[in-house]
Amino acid sequence: MPSRPRAPGYPLRVSTPRPPVALYVHLPFCVARCPYCDFVVYAGADARGPRARTERLYEAVGRELELRADALDERFGRPGAAGPAGPADAASDAAAPREPLRSVYFGGGTPSLVPGEWLERLMAIVRARFGVAADAEVTLEANPGPDERGDLAAFRRAGVTRISFGAQSLDAGELRRLGRRHSPQDVATAVAGARAAGIGSINLDLLYDLPGQSVATWESTLRAALALAPDHLSLYALTLDDPDEEGITGPQGDHLPTPPGARRWRDRARLEQDDDLAAYQYRLATDLLAADGWRGYEISNWARPGHESRHNLTYWEREPYEAVGPGAHAFDGIVRRWNAAAMEPYLAALLAGEGPVRAASLPPGGHEVLTPQAAAAERVILALRLDRGVAESAAAQPPLSAVRDWAESAGLLERIEVEGEPRLHLTTRGRLLSNELFARLI
């Protein structure tokens, strides 16, 4: 087959599909759905009680893991074994053993609702079929409330090395306005429990630009979070998107429709948001955390040395990853694939029949083949999200070459040196205005 023509002005970069180095597992259940949340979440009776669909979903996720592993075995060979024969230009890659996973991430939803024995069963499949490196990072997302944080000791026994608590705020009034079910003290108790269970790396998610949030309450939350001595902090401006308007909630869509009550909450909340206040809050966090020795290694993420999220770095560095569960996304270096968010079609495909796993079929969803232009833009955008930025040589090539002079004159980009290599990265102002820069790169 002839090679794809090169797009004018874009350097030719040959890519081939690659096996995953990371795995994302989406477990979508929550006790209650927060009004601002756009993740694929099933709450209430779906998550607890006689009509709960948790057991069926966990079974289906296990079957999808098997099917995805079968497909990877066929394309790349089993982990630790030589790969299948491939085309001549990929022969060296095909002969190499398939690398075990560097990271596994259980996201949601509230994955800490999963019983410890089910997590062990899923991890057993992952180890047997994908391979997991001895030093792999295994993350579980959790809510800090007493009835939602789960059995932390059981999670550690199943292999969890890192836990991410959805604290969101350490102000009681803000938590109530967000519809959260935990208190500030619950966060402290959850962190202490994770430490006692032997989980070696702890993240706290926090939100700013909240309805009714002041600079003072944001600073108080940051200082209270630091007092708990976590290893990682993820700080996100509250984003109130409309997945229905974006057209991503249909039968093949990776999002669920927004409930009417949540839509009304968001309409009110938007009226209380303030871009200038959000920028001030971000700068305050940047200064406070830098003074305390934290590294802001990504636009929204800070870590103590050695505690950067290896799984999320897989995304930002455009490494290949596999994914299972409703709404989950995967990437092989060329094609981005997603599962549809709807629960019933997912269960119906994977739990069809009473036969062996192979009697099941993969769930519905979609895929996108990235064009050379889209891949080039994505590569630069993701690299600029990181504090080490991009090699200066990349700035002489599209798409960055077209906007570099503007970005530097506007104070968005600056030259740095990393291990003797000249690079460009975003200034703090550049991080605040990154969306405008990124839009010019697409």
Coordinates of C-alpha atoms in Angstrom, one line a residue:
M1 CA 0.0 0.0 0.0
P2 CA 1.5 3.4 -0.9
S3 CA 2.4 5.7 2.0
R4 CA 0.0 8.5 3.0
P5 CA 0.9 11.8 1.3
R6 CA 2.6 14.2 3.6
A7 CA 0.6 17.3 4.5
P8 CA 2.2 20.5 3.3
G9 CA 4.4 22.1 5.9
Y10 CA 4.3 19.1 8.3
P11 CA 7.4 17.0 8.9
L12 CA 6.9 13.4 7.9
R13 CA 6.7 11.2 11.0
V14 CA 6.3 7.5 10.5
S15 CA 4.1 5.9 13.1
T16 CA 3.1 2.3 13.7
P17 CA 0.6 0.9 16.3
R18 CA 2.2 0.1 19.6
P19 CA 1.1 -2.2 22.5
P20 CA -0.1 -0.4 25.6
V21 CA 2.1 0.6 28.5
A22 CA -0.8 1.5 30.7
L23 CA -4.4 0.4 31.3
Y24 CA -7.4 2.4 32.4
V25 CA -10.4 0.6 34.0
H26 CA -13.6 2.6 34.4
L27 CA -15.9 1.6 37.2
P28 CA -18.9 4.0 36.9
F29 CA -20.8 3.7 40.2
C30 CA -21.4 6.4 42.7
V31 CA -23.6 6.7 45.7
A32 CA -24.9 10.0 44.4
R33 CA -24.1 12.0 41.3
C34 CA -22.6 15.5 41.9
P35 CA -24.3 18.2 39.8
Y36 CA -21.1 19.4 38.2
C37 CA -19.8 15.9 37.2
D38 CA -19.5 15.0 33.5
F39 CA -17.9 11.6 33.9
V40 CA -19.8 8.4 33.0
V41 CA -21.5 7.8 36.4
Y42 CA -24.4 5.5 37.4
A43 CA -25.7 6.4 40.9
G44 CA -28.5 5.6 43.4
A45 CA -30.2 2.3 42.8
D46 CA -27.7 1.3 40.1
A47 CA -25.0 1.4 42.7
R48 CA -26.6 0.1 45.9
G49 CA -29.5 -2.0 46.9
P50 CA -31.5 -4.9 45.4
R51 CA -31.5 -3.4 41.9
A52 CA -27.8 -2.6 41.8
R53 CA -25.9 -3.5 38.6
T54 CA -22.5 -3.6 40.2
E55 CA -21.9 -7.3 40.0
R56 CA -22.9 -7.5 36.4
L57 CA -20.7 -4.6 35.5
Y58 CA -17.7 -6.0 37.3
E59 CA -18.2 -9.3 35.4
A60 CA -18.5 -7.5 32.1
V61 CA -15.3 -5.5 32.8
G62 CA -13.5 -8.8 33.4
R63 CA -14.8 -10.2 30.1
E64 CA -13.7 -7.1 28.3
L65 CA -10.3 -7.3 29.8
E66 CA -10.0 -10.9 28.4
L67 CA -11.2 -9.8 24.9
R68 CA -8.9 -6.8 24.7
A69 CA -6.0 -9.0 25.8
D70 CA -6.9 -11.5 23.1
A71 CA -6.7 -8.8 20.5
L72 CA -3.4 -7.5 21.8
D73 CA -1.9 -11.0 21.8
E74 CA -2.9 -11.4 18.2
R75 CA -1.4 -8.1 17.2
F76 CA 1.7 -7.9 19.4
G77 CA 2.2 -11.3 21.0
R78 CA 1.8 -12.2 24.7
P79 CA 3.6 -10.1 27.4
G80 CA 7.2 -11.2 27.7
A81 CA 7.0 -13.3 24.5
A82 CA 8.2 -12.6 21.0
G83 CA 5.6 -10.7 18.9
P84 CA 3.9 -12.1 15.8
A85 CA 5.5 -11.8 12.4
G86 CA 4.9 -8.3 10.9
P87 CA 5.8 -6.2 7.9
A88 CA 9.4 -5.8 7.1
D89 CA 9.6 -2.2 8.3
A90 CA 8.3 -3.2 11.7
A91 CA 10.2 -6.5 12.0
S92 CA 12.5 -5.3 14.8
D93 CA 9.5 -4.1 16.9
A94 CA 7.6 -7.3 16.2
A95 CA 10.4 -9.5 17.5
A96 CA 10.7 -7.6 20.8
P97 CA 8.9 -9.0 23.8
R98 CA 5.6 -7.1 24.7
E99 CA 6.3 -4.9 27.6
P100 CA 4.3 -5.4 30.8
L101 CA 2.1 -2.5 32.0
R102 CA 3.8 0.3 33.7
S103 CA 0.6 1.6 35.3
V104 CA -3.0 0.5 36.0
Y105 CA -5.6 3.1 36.9
F106 CA -9.1 2.4 38.3
G107 CA -11.2 5.5 37.7
G108 CA -14.9 6.4 37.9
G109 CA -17.3 6.9 39.3
T110 CA -16.2 5.9 42.8
P111 CA -14.0 2.8 42.3
S112 CA -13.5 2.6 46.1
L113 CA -17.1 1.2 46.2
V114 CA -15.7 -2.0 44.6
P115 CA -15.4 -4.9 47.1
G116 CA -11.8 -5.9 47.7
E117 CA -12.4 -9.4 46.4
W118 CA -13.6 -8.0 43.1
L119 CA -10.6 -5.8 42.7
E120 CA -8.4 -8.8 43.4
R121 CA -10.2 -10.7 40.7
L122 CA -9.9 -7.9 38.1
M123 CA -6.2 -7.4 39.0
A124 CA -5.6 -11.2 38.6
I125 CA -6.9 -10.9 35.0
V126 CA -4.7 -7.9 34.3
R127 CA -1.6 -9.6 35.7
A128 CA -2.3 -12.9 33.8
R129 CA -3.3 -11.3 30.4
F130 CA -1.5 -8.0 30.2
G131 CA 1.5 -8.4 32.5
V132 CA 2.2 -5.8 35.2
A133 CA 5.7 -4.6 35.9
A134 CA 7.1 -5.3 39.4
D135 CA 7.4 -1.5 40.0
A136 CA 4.1 -0.6 38.3
E137 CA 2.0 2.2 39.6
V138 CA -1.6 1.0 40.4
T139 CA -4.0 3.9 41.2
L140 CA -7.5 3.7 42.7
E141 CA -9.8 6.8 42.8
A142 CA -11.8 7.1 46.0
N143 CA -14.3 9.3 47.8
P144 CA -13.2 10.2 51.4
G145 CA -16.6 9.7 53.1
P146 CA -16.8 6.8 55.6
D147 CA -19.3 4.8 53.5
E148 CA -17.4 5.5 50.2
R149 CA -13.7 5.1 50.9
G150 CA -13.9 1.4 50.9
D151 CA -11.6 -1.2 52.4
L152 CA -8.2 0.5 52.0
A153 CA -6.3 -2.5 53.4
A154 CA -7.9 -4.8 50.9
F155 CA -7.1 -2.5 48.1
R156 CA -3.5 -2.5 49.2
R157 CA -3.5 -6.3 49.2
A158 CA -4.9 -6.3 45.7
G159 CA -1.9 -4.3 44.6
V160 CA -2.9 -0.6 44.8
T161 CA 0.1 1.6 45.3
R162 CA -1.5 5.0 44.8
I163 CA -4.9 6.4 45.8
S164 CA -6.6 9.6 44.6
F165 CA -9.2 11.1 46.9
G166 CA -11.8 13.4 45.5
A167 CA -11.6 15.9 48.3
Q168 CA -12.6 18.9 46.0
S169 CA -12.6 21.3 49.0
L170 CA -11.8 21.4 52.7
D171 CA -14.4 24.0 53.4
A172 CA -17.7 22.6 54.8
G173 CA -19.9 25.2 53.1
E174 CA -18.3 24.7 49.7
L175 CA -18.7 20.9 50.0
R176 CA -22.4 21.3 50.7
R177 CA -22.9 23.6 47.7
L178 CA -21.1 21.1 45.5
G179 CA -23.4 18.3 46.6
R180 CA -20.5 16.4 48.2
R181 CA -21.4 13.8 50.9
H182 CA -18.2 14.1 53.0
S183 CA -16.8 16.6 55.5
P184 CA -13.3 18.1 55.8
Q185 CA -12.6 15.8 58.7
D186 CA -13.4 12.8 56.5
V187 CA -10.6 13.8 54.2
A188 CA -8.1 13.8 57.0
T189 CA -9.4 10.4 58.2
A190 CA -9.2 9.0 54.7
V191 CA -5.6 10.1 54.2
A192 CA -4.6 8.7 57.6
G193 CA -6.4 5.4 56.8
A194 CA -4.5 5.1 53.4
R195 CA -1.2 5.7 55.2
A196 CA -2.0 3.1 57.8
A197 CA -2.9 0.6 55.1
G198 CA 0.5 1.0 53.5
I199 CA -0.5 2.9 50.3
G200 CA 2.6 4.7 49.4
S201 CA 1.4 7.6 47.3
I202 CA -1.7 9.8 48.0
N203 CA -3.3 12.4 45.8
L204 CA -6.0 15.0 46.7
D205 CA -8.2 16.5 44.0
L206 CA -9.2 20.1 44.7
L207 CA -11.5 22.5 42.8
Y208 CA -11.3 26.3 42.4
D209 CA -13.5 28.9 40.8
L210 CA -16.4 27.4 42.7
P211 CA -19.7 29.2 43.3
G212 CA -19.4 31.3 46.5
Q213 CA -15.7 30.5 46.8
S214 CA -13.4 33.4 48.0
V215 CA -9.7 33.8 47.8
A216 CA -9.6 33.3 51.5
T217 CA -11.5 29.9 51.5
W218 CA -9.4 28.7 48.6
E219 CA -6.2 29.6 50.4
S220 CA -7.6 27.9 53.6
T221 CA -8.3 24.7 51.6
L222 CA -4.8 24.7 50.1
R223 CA -3.1 25.1 53.5
A224 CA -5.4 22.5 55.1
A225 CA -4.5 20.1 52.3
L226 CA -0.8 20.7 52.8
A227 CA -1.2 20.0 56.5
L228 CA -2.4 16.5 55.6
A229 CA 1.0 15.8 53.9
P230 CA -0.2 14.2 50.7
D231 CA 2.3 13.4 47.9
H232 CA 0.4 14.8 45.0
L233 CA -2.2 17.5 44.4
S234 CA -4.5 18.0 41.3
L235 CA -6.0 21.4 41.2
Y236 CA -8.8 22.0 38.6
A237 CA -10.9 25.0 37.8
L238 CA -14.5 24.0 37.9
T239 CA -15.5 23.4 34.3
L240 CA -19.2 23.3 33.4
D241 CA -19.4 21.8 29.9
D242 CA -22.5 20.7 28.1
P243 CA -22.0 17.2 26.6
D244 CA -25.5 17.3 25.1
E245 CA -24.6 20.4 23.1
E246 CA -21.3 18.9 22.0
G247 CA -23.1 15.9 20.5
I248 CA -21.3 13.3 22.5
T249 CA -24.3 11.7 24.3
G250 CA -25.8 9.7 21.5
P251 CA -25.9 5.8 21.2
Q252 CA -22.2 5.7 20.4
G253 CA -21.3 8.7 22.6
D254 CA -18.8 8.5 25.4
H255 CA -20.8 10.7 27.7
L256 CA -24.2 10.5 29.3
P257 CA -27.0 13.1 29.0
T258 CA -27.0 15.8 31.7
P259 CA -29.9 15.3 34.2
P260 CA -32.3 18.3 34.3
G261 CA -31.4 19.1 37.9
A262 CA -27.7 19.2 37.2
R263 CA -28.3 21.4 34.2
R264 CA -30.2 23.9 36.4
W265 CA -27.4 23.8 39.0
R266 CA -24.8 24.5 36.3
D267 CA -26.7 27.4 34.9
R268 CA -26.8 29.0 38.3
A269 CA -23.1 28.2 39.0
R270 CA -21.9 29.8 35.8
L271 CA -23.3 33.1 36.9
E272 CA -21.0 33.0 40.0
Q273 CA -17.8 32.1 38.2
D274 CA -15.2 34.8 37.5
D275 CA -12.2 34.3 35.1
D276 CA -10.1 37.0 36.9
L277 CA -10.8 35.4 40.3
A278 CA -9.9 32.0 38.9
A279 CA -6.6 33.4 37.5
Y280 CA -5.8 34.9 40.9
Q281 CA -6.6 31.6 42.7
Y282 CA -4.3 29.7 40.3
R283 CA -1.4 32.1 40.8
L284 CA -1.9 31.9 44.6
A285 CA -1.7 28.1 44.4
T286 CA 1.4 28.2 42.2
D287 CA 3.2 30.6 44.5
L288 CA 2.2 28.8 47.7
L289 CA 3.1 25.3 46.5
A290 CA 6.4 26.4 45.0
A291 CA 7.4 28.0 48.3
D292 CA 6.6 24.7 50.0
G293 CA 8.8 22.7 47.6
W294 CA 6.2 21.3 45.2
R295 CA 6.9 20.8 41.5
G296 CA 4.1 21.9 39.2
Y297 CA 5.0 19.3 36.6
E298 CA 1.8 19.8 34.6
I299 CA -0.7 22.6 34.2
S300 CA -3.1 21.2 36.9
N301 CA -0.8 18.8 38.8
W302 CA 1.8 19.2 41.5
A303 CA 3.9 16.5 43.2
R304 CA 6.5 15.8 45.8
P305 CA 9.7 14.4 44.1
G306 CA 9.1 10.9 42.8
H307 CA 5.3 11.1 43.1
E308 CA 4.3 12.4 39.7
S309 CA 1.4 10.4 38.3
R310 CA 3.1 7.9 35.9
H311 CA -0.3 6.9 34.5
N312 CA -1.3 10.4 33.5
L313 CA 2.2 11.0 32.1
T314 CA 1.4 8.2 29.7
Y315 CA -1.4 10.4 28.3
W316 CA 0.7 13.6 28.2
E317 CA 3.6 11.9 26.6
R318 CA 1.3 10.2 24.0
E319 CA 2.3 6.7 25.0
P320 CA -0.2 3.9 24.0
Y321 CA -2.8 2.8 26.5
E322 CA -5.6 0.3 26.7
A323 CA -9.0 1.0 28.4
V324 CA -12.1 -0.9 29.4
G325 CA -15.4 0.0 30.9
P326 CA -18.3 2.3 29.8
G327 CA -17.0 5.5 28.2
A328 CA -13.4 4.5 28.4
H329 CA -10.8 5.7 25.8
A330 CA -7.8 3.8 24.4
F331 CA -5.0 4.9 22.1
D332 CA -2.4 2.8 20.1
G333 CA -0.3 5.7 18.8
I334 CA -2.5 6.1 15.7
V335 CA -6.1 5.3 16.5
R336 CA -8.1 6.7 19.4
R337 CA -10.9 4.3 20.4
W338 CA -13.8 4.6 22.9
N339 CA -16.6 2.6 24.4
A340 CA -20.1 4.0 24.4
A341 CA -21.2 5.3 27.8
A342 CA -24.6 3.5 27.9
M343 CA -24.7 0.7 30.4
E344 CA -27.2 -1.7 28.9
P345 CA -25.6 -2.1 25.5
Y346 CA -22.2 -2.6 27.3
L347 CA -23.6 -5.4 29.5
A348 CA -25.6 -7.0 26.7
A349 CA -22.5 -7.3 24.5
L350 CA -20.2 -8.7 27.1
L351 CA -22.6 -10.9 29.1
A352 CA -24.3 -12.5 26.1
G353 CA -24.9 -16.2 26.4
E354 CA -23.7 -18.7 29.0
G355 CA -20.6 -19.9 27.1
P356 CA -16.9 -19.1 27.5
V357 CA -15.6 -15.6 27.5
R358 CA -15.0 -15.7 23.7
A359 CA -18.8 -16.0 23.2
A360 CA -19.1 -12.4 24.3
S361 CA -18.5 -9.5 21.9
L362 CA -16.8 -6.2 22.4
P363 CA -19.1 -3.3 23.4
P364 CA -20.3 -0.6 21.1
G365 CA -18.3 2.6 20.7
G366 CA -16.3 4.5 18.1
H367 CA -12.8 5.3 16.9
E368 CA -10.9 8.1 15.3
V369 CA -7.8 7.8 13.1
L370 CA -5.6 10.9 13.8
T371 CA -4.4 12.8 10.7
P372 CA -0.7 13.8 10.6
Q373 CA -1.8 17.4 11.3
A374 CA -3.9 16.4 14.3
A375 CA -1.1 14.2 15.6
A376 CA 1.5 17.0 15.2
A377 CA -0.8 19.5 17.0
E378 CA -1.6 17.1 19.8
R379 CA 2.0 16.2 20.3
V380 CA 2.9 19.9 20.9
I381 CA -0.1 20.7 23.0
L382 CA 0.4 17.8 25.4
A383 CA 4.1 18.5 25.7
L384 CA 3.4 22.1 26.5
R385 CA 1.2 21.0 29.3
L386 CA 4.3 19.7 31.1
D387 CA 6.8 21.9 32.9
R388 CA 9.6 20.7 30.7
G389 CA 7.8 21.8 27.5
V390 CA 9.1 21.0 24.0
A391 CA 12.6 20.9 22.5
E392 CA 13.4 24.3 21.0
S393 CA 14.0 22.6 17.7
A394 CA 10.3 21.7 17.6
A395 CA 9.5 25.4 17.6
A396 CA 11.0 25.7 14.1
Q397 CA 8.5 23.3 12.7
P398 CA 4.7 23.5 12.3
P399 CA 2.4 23.9 14.1
L400 CA 4.4 25.8 16.7
S401 CA 6.5 27.8 14.3
A402 CA 3.4 29.7 13.1
V403 CA 2.6 31.0 16.6
R404 CA 5.9 31.1 18.4
D405 CA 6.7 34.8 17.9
W406 CA 3.2 35.8 19.1
A407 CA 3.4 33.4 22.1
E408 CA 6.8 34.7 23.2
S409 CA 5.9 38.4 22.7
A410 CA 2.7 37.8 24.7
G411 CA 4.7 36.3 27.6
L412 CA 3.2 32.8 27.2
L413 CA 6.4 30.9 26.3
E414 CA 9.9 31.2 27.6
R415 CA 13.2 29.5 27.0
I416 CA 14.5 27.1 29.6
E417 CA 17.3 24.4 29.8
V418 CA 16.6 20.8 30.8
E419 CA 19.7 18.7 31.3
G420 CA 21.6 20.9 28.9
E421 CA 18.9 20.9 26.2
P422 CA 17.3 24.2 25.2
R423 CA 13.5 23.9 25.4
L424 CA 10.4 26.1 25.5
H425 CA 7.7 25.9 28.2
L426 CA 4.7 27.8 29.3
T427 CA 5.1 30.6 31.8
T428 CA 2.5 30.9 34.6
R429 CA 0.7 33.5 32.3
G430 CA 1.0 30.9 29.5
R431 CA -0.6 28.3 31.7
L432 CA -3.5 30.6 32.4
L433 CA -4.0 31.4 28.7
S434 CA -3.0 28.0 27.4
N435 CA -6.4 27.4 25.8
E436 CA -6.0 30.4 23.5
L437 CA -2.5 29.2 22.5
F438 CA -3.6 25.6 22.0
A439 CA -6.5 26.8 19.8
R440 CA -4.0 28.4 17.5
L441 CA -2.1 25.2 17.2
I442 CA -5.0 23.1 15.9

